[in-house]
Short mmCIF file of C-alpha atoms in Angstrom, two decimals:
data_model
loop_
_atom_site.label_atom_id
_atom_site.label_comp_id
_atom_site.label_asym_id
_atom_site.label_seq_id
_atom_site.Cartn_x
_atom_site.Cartn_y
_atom_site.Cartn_z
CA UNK L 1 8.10 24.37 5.78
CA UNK L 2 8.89 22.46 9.14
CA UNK L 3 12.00 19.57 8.05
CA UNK L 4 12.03 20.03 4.67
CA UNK L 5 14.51 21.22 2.04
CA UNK L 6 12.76 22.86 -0.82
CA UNK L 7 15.89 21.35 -3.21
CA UNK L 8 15.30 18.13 -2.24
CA UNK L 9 13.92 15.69 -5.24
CA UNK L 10 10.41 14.22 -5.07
CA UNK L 11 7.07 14.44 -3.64
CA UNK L 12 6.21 16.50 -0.07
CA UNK L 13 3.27 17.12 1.49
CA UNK L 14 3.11 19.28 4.41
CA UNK L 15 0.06 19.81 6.99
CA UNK L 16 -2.51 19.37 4.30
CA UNK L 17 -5.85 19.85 5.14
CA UNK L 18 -8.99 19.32 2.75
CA UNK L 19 -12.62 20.38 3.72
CA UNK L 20 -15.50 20.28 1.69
CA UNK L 21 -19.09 20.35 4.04
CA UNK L 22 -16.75 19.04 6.45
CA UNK L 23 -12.70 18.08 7.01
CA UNK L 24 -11.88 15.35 4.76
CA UNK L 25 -7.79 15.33 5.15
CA UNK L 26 -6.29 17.06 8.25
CA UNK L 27 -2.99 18.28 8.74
CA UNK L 28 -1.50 15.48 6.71
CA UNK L 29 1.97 14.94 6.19
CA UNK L 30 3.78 12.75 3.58
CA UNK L 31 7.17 12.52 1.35
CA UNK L 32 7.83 9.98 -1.73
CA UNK L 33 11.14 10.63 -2.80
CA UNK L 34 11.56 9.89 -5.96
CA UNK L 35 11.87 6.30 -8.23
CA UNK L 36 9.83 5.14 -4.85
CA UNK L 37 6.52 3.86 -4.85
CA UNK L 38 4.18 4.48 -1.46
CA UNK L 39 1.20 2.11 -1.45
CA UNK L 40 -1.58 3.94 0.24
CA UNK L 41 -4.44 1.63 2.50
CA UNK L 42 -7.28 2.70 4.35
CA UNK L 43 -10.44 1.79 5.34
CA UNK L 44 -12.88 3.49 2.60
CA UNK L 45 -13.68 6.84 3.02
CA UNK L 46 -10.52 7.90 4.78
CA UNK L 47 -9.94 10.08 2.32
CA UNK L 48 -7.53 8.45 -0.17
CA UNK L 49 -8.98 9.40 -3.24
CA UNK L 50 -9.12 12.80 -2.08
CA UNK L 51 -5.59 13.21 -1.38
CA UNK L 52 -4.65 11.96 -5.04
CA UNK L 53 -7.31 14.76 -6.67
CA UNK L 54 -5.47 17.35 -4.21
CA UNK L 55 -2.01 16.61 -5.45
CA UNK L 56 -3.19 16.32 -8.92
CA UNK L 57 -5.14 19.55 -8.43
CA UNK L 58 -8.41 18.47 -9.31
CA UNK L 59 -9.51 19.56 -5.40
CA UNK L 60 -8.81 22.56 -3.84
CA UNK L 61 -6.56 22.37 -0.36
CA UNK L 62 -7.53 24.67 2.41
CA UNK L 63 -4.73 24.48 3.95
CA UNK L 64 -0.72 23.33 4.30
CA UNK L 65 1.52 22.39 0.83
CA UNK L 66 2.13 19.97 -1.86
CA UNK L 67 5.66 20.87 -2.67
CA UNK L 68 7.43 18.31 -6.25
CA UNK L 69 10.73 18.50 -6.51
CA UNK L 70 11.53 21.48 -4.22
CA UNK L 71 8.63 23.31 -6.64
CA UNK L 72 5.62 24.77 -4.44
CA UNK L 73 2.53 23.67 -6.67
CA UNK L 74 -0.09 24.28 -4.12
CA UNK L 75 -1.72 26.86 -5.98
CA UNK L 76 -1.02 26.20 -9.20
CA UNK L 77 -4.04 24.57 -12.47
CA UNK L 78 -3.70 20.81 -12.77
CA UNK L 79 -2.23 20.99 -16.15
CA UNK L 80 0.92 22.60 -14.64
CA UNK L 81 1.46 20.23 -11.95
CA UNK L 82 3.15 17.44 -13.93
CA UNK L 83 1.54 14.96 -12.22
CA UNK L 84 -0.33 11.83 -13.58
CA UNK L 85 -3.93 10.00 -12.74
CA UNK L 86 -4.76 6.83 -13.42
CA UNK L 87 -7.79 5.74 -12.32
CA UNK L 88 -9.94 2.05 -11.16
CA UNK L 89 -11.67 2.41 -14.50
CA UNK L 90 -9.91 2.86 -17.79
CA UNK L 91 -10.94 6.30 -19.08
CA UNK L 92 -10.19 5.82 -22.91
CA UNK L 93 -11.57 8.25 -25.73
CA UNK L 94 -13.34 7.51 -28.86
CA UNK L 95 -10.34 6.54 -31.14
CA UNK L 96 -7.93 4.20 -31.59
CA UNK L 97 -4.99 3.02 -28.74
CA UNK L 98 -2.46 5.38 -30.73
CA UNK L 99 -4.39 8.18 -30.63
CA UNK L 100 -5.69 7.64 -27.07
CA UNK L 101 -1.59 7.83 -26.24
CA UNK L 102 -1.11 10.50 -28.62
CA UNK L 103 -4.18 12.74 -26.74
CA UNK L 104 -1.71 12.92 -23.59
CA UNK L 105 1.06 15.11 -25.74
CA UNK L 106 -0.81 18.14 -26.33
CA UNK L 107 2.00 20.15 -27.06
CA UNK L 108 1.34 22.44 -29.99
CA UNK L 109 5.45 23.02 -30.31
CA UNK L 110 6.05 19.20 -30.57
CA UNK L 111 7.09 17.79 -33.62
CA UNK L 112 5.11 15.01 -35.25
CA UNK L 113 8.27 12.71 -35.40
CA UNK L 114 9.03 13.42 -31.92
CA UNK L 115 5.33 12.77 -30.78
CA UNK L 116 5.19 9.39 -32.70
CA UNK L 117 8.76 8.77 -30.83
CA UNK L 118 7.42 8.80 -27.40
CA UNK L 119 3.86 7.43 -28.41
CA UNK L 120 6.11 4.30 -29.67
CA UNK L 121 8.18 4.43 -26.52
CA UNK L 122 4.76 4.70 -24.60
CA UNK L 123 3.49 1.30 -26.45
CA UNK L 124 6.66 -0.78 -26.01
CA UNK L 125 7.03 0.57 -22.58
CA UNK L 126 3.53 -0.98 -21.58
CA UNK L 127 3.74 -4.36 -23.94
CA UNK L 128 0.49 -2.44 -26.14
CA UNK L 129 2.43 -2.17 -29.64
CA UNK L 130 0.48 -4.83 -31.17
CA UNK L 131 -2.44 -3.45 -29.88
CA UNK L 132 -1.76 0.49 -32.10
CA UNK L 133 -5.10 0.31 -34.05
CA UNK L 134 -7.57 -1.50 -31.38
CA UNK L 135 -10.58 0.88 -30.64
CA UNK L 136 -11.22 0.99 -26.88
CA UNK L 137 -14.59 -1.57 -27.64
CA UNK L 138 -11.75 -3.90 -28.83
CA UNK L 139 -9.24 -4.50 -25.47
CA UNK L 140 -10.33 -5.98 -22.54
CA UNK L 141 -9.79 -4.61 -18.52
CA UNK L 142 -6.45 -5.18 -18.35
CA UNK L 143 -5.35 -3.87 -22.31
CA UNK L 144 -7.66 -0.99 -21.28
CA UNK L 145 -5.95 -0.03 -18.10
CA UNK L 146 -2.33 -0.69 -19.97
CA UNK L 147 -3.39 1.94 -22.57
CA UNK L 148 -4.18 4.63 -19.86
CA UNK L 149 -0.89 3.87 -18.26
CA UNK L 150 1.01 4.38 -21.58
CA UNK L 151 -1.03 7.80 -22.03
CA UNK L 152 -0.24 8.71 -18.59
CA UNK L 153 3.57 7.97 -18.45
CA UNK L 154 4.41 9.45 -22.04
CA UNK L 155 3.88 12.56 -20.81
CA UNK L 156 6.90 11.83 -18.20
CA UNK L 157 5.19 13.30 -15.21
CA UNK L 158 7.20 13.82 -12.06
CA UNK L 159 4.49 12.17 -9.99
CA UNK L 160 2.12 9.25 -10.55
CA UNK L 161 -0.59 8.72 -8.53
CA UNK L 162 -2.68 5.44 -9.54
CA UNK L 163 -6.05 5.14 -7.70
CA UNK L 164 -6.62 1.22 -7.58
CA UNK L 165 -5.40 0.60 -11.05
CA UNK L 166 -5.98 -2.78 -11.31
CA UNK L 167 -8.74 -3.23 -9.48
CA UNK L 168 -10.76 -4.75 -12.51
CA UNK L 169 -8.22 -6.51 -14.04
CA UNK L 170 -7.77 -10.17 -14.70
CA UNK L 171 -5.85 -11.82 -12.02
CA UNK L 172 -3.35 -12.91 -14.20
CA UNK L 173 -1.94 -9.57 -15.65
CA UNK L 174 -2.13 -8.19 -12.25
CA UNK L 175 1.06 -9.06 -11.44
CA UNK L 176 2.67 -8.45 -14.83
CA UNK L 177 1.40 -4.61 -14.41
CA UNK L 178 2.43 -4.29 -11.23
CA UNK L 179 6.07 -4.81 -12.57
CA UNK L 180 5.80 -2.63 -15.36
CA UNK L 181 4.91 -0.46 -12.77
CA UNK L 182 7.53 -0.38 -10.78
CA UNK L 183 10.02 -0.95 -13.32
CA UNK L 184 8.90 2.28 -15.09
CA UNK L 185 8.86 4.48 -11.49
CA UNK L 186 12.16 3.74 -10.56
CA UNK L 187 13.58 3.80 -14.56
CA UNK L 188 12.21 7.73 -14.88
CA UNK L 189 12.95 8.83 -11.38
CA UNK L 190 9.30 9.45 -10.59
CA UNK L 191 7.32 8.96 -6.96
CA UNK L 192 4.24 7.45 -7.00
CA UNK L 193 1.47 6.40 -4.71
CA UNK L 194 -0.32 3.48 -5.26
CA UNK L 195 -3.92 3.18 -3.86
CA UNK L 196 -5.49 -0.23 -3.02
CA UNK L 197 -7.69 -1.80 -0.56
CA UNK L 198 -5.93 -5.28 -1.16
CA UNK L 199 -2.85 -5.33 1.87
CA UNK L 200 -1.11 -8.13 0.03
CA UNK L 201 -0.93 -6.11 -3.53
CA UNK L 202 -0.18 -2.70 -1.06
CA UNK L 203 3.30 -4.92 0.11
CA UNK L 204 4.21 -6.49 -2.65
CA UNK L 205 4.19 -2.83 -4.84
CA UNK L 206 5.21 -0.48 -2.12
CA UNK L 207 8.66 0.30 -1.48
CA UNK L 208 6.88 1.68 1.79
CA UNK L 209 2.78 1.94 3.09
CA UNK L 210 1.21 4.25 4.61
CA UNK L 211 -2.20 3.49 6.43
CA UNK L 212 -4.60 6.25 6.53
CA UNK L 213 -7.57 6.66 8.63
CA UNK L 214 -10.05 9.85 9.38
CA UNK L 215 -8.14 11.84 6.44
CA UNK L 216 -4.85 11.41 8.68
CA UNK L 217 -1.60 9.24 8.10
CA UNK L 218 -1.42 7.01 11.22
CA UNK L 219 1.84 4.85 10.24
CA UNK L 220 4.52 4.72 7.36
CA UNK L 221 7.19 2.41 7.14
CA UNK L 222 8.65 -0.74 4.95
CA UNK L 223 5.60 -2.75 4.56
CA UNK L 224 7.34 -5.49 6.76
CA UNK L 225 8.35 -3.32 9.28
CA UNK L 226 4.67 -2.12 9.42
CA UNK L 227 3.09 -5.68 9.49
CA UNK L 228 5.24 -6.58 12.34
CA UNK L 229 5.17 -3.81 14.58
CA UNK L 230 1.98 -1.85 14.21
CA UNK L 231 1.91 1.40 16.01
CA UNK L 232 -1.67 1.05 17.06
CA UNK L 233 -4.85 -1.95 17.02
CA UNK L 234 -6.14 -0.02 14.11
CA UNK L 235 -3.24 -0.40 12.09
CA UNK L 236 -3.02 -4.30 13.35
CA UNK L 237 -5.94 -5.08 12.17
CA UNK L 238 -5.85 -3.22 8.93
CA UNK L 239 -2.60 -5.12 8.20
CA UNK L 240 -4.69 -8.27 8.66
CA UNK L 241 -2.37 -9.10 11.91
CA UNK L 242 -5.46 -11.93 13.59
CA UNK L 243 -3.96 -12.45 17.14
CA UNK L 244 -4.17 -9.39 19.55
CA UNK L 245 -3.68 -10.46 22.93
CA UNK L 246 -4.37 -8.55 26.12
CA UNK L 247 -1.49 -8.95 28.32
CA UNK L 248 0.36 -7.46 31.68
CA UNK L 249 3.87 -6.16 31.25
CA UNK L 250 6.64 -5.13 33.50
CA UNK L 251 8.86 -2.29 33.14
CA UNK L 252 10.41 -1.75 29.81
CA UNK L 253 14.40 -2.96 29.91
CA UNK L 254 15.50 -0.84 26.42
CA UNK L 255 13.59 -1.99 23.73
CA UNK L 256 11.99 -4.97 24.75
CA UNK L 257 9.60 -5.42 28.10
CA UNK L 258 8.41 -8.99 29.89
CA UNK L 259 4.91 -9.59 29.67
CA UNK L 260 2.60 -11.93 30.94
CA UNK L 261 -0.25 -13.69 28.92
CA UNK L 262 -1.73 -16.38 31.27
CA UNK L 263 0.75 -19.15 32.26
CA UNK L 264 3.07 -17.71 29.44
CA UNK L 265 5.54 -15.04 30.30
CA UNK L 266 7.60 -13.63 27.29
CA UNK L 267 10.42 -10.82 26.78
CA UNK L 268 8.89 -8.97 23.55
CA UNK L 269 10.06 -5.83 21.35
CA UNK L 270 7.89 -3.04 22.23
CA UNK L 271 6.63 0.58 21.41
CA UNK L 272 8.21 3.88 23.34
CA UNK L 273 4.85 4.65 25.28
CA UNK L 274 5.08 1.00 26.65
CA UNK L 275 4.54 1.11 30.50
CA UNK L 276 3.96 -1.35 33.62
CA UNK L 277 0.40 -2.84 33.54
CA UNK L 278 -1.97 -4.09 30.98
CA UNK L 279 -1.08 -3.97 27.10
CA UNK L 280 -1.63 -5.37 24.09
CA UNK L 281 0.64 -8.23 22.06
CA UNK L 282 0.29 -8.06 18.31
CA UNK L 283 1.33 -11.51 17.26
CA UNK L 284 1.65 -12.47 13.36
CA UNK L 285 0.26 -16.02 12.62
CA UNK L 286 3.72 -16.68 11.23
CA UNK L 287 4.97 -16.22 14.42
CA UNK L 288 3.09 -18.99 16.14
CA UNK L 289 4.86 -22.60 15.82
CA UNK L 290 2.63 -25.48 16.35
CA UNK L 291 3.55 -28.30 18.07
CA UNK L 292 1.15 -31.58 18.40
CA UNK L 293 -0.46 -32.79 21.83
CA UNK L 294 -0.28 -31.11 24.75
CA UNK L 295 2.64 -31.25 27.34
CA UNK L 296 2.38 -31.50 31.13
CA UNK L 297 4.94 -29.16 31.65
CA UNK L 298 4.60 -26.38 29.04
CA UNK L 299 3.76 -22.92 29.77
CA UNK L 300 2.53 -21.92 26.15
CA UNK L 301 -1.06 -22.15 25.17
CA UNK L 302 -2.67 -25.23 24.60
CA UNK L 303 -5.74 -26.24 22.64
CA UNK L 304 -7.61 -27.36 19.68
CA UNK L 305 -7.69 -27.03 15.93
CA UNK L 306 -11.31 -25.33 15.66
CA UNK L 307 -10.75 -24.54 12.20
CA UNK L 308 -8.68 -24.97 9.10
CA UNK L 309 -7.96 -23.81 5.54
CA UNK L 310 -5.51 -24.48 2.76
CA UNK L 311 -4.53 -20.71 1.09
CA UNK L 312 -1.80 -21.84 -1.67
CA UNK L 313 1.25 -21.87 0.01
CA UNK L 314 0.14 -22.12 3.43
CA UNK L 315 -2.62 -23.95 6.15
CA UNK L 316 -4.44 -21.28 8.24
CA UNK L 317 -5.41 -22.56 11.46
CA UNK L 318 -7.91 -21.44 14.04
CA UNK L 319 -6.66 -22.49 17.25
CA UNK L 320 -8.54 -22.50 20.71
CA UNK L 321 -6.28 -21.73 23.65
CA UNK L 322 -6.94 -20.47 27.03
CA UNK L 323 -5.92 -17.08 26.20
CA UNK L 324 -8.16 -16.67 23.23
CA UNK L 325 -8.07 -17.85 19.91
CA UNK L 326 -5.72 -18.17 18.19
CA UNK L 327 -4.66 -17.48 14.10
CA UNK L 328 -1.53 -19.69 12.74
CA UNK L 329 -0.05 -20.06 9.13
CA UNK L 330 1.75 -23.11 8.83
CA UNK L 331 3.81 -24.02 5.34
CA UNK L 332 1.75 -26.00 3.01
CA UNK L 333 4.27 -28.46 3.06
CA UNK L 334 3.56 -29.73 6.41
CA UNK L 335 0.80 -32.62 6.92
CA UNK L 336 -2.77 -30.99 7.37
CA UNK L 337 -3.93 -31.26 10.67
CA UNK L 338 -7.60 -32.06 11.13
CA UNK L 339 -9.84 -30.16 13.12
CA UNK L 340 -10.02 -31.36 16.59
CA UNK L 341 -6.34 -31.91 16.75
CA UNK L 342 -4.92 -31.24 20.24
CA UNK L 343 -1.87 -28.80 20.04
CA UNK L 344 0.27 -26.42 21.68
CA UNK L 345 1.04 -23.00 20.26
CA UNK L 346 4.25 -21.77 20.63
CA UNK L 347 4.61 -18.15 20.33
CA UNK L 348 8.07 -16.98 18.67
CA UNK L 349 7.83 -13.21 18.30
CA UNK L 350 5.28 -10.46 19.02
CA UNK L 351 5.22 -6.57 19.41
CA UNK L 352 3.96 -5.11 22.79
CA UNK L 353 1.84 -1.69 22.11
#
């Protein structure tokens, strides 16, 4: 297996490939070492679900390897893969929240003290232990889904894979589960990968993303690394990134080039593959400063608040300039600005692909 050491801890995936009437995951390639969490976006259908059945070994692979903890499990029956599933929908039996825990141990040569142990240690773990002798009629979306995350993690698998887990939870335990989460990943050294279609919730969990489109990975990085300097428009506008700007660049000094957009002429940060001519600036609304009026003798864009919205802690602005328009996020703590509003946009940062 090309760059990998087979003693090495954690998850690796290596030129998988997935077909069923036709290629669903091609010649992907992924690690999660371990106590990590990867949040995994796509556009639906890309084949996300699909990779989590494969590694869990609910689908079959036709070709490449899923390799945990230097083991080879590419061949081997889901119930010796020590992996975990948790799914959008809770998936509880008939029974009681004890005894829906107590289902994931079925090892004949456990003890009954020992069982009760980790079923106890699976309750408190999840903040269910008042919630033992519930039926599953009893809990609502987000007790549910905190039940089949105790059932999952008692068993200690090496690998958790959680397929939009709180997708139909209340808003206001999402963010309570997400800790428990991550506080029980890195506490019992597993990797995980986190499906969700929600890019806010995919950078807040992951301790990296990974954005996958057409059943391949097309980026991976820190979640802020990946926001900021997309390696392609896809991936820009997948990580909700609103201003891409056509522009013409010079040659490349190092890392950063000079490029032209209008009037404006900027030194930006920019991709490998960056040559002289036309390119494309990914700019992050944060990166826009607004100033009010216009000024005779400024080169940035000028124009007009067309639109505007308050989003909690920040204004989003839609502003119309002469070299398109333009997306800015401005701290709620500055004074509104009505639409209409003549402004000029300074831009601050960028990435040149």
């Amino acid at each position: 297996m090309s760059g990998w050491d087979e003693g090495h801890e954690g998850l690796h995936i290596e030129e998988l490939t997935v077909e069923f009437d036709r290629p669903i995951i091609r010649d992907l390639t992924l690690t999660v070492p371990r106590g990590t969490i990867l949040s995994l976006v796509g556009p639906s259908g890309c084949g996300k679900t699909t990779l989590l059945r494969t590694i869990a070994g609910l689908n079959r692979s036709t070709g490449g390897q899923i390799v945990i903890d230097g083991e080879d499990v590419t061949d081997l029956p889901a119930q010796r893969r020590q992996t975990g599933l948790v799914f959008e929908e809770p998936t509880l039996f008939p029974g009681s929240v004890r005894e829906n825990i107590a289902f994931g141990l079925d090892d004949a040569r456990m003890s009954e003290r020992r069982r009760d142990d980790l079923v106890d240690i699976a309750m408190a773990i999840m903040n269910i232990t008042g919630l033992a002798g519930r039926m599953p009629h009893e809990l609502s979306g987000g007790q549910g889904q905190r039940v089949s995350l105790a059932r999952t993690i008692v068993r200690r698998p090496r690998v958790l894979l959680l397929d939009e887990p709180v997708a139909h939870v209340e808003v206001s335990l999402r963010q309570a589960i997400h800790a428990d989460i991550q506080s029980q990943v890195t506490r019992m050294g597993m990797s995980a990968i986190y499906v969700t279609h929600d890019i806010d919730e995919a950078c807040m969990v992951g301790d990296r993303i990974a954005v996958m489109n057409e059943g391949r990975i097309v980026q991976v990085g820190r979640p802020r690394w990946v926001y900021n300097r997309p390696a392609s428009r896809f991936v820009a506008n997948f990580m909700g990134v609103d201003n891409i700007i056509p522009g013409v660049a010079d040659t490349p000094s190092g890392e950063y080039v000079k490029v032209a957009m209008g009037r404006l002429s900027v030194s930006l940060p920019c991709a490998e593959d960056v040559r002289p001519g036309p390119v494309t600036v990914v700019v992050t609304p944060e990166s826009i400063v607004l100033h009010d009026g216009h000024r005779a003798s400024a080169v940035e864009p000028e124009g007009q608040v067309i639109a505007a919205g308050f989003a909690r802690s920040h204004m989003v602005y839609h502003v119309e300039t002469n070299i398109g328009t333009l997306v800015v996020r401005e701290p709620a703590t500055h004074e509104p600005r009505a639409i209409g509003t003549a402004v000029t946009a300074a831009i601050q940062g960028g990435w040149v692909i």
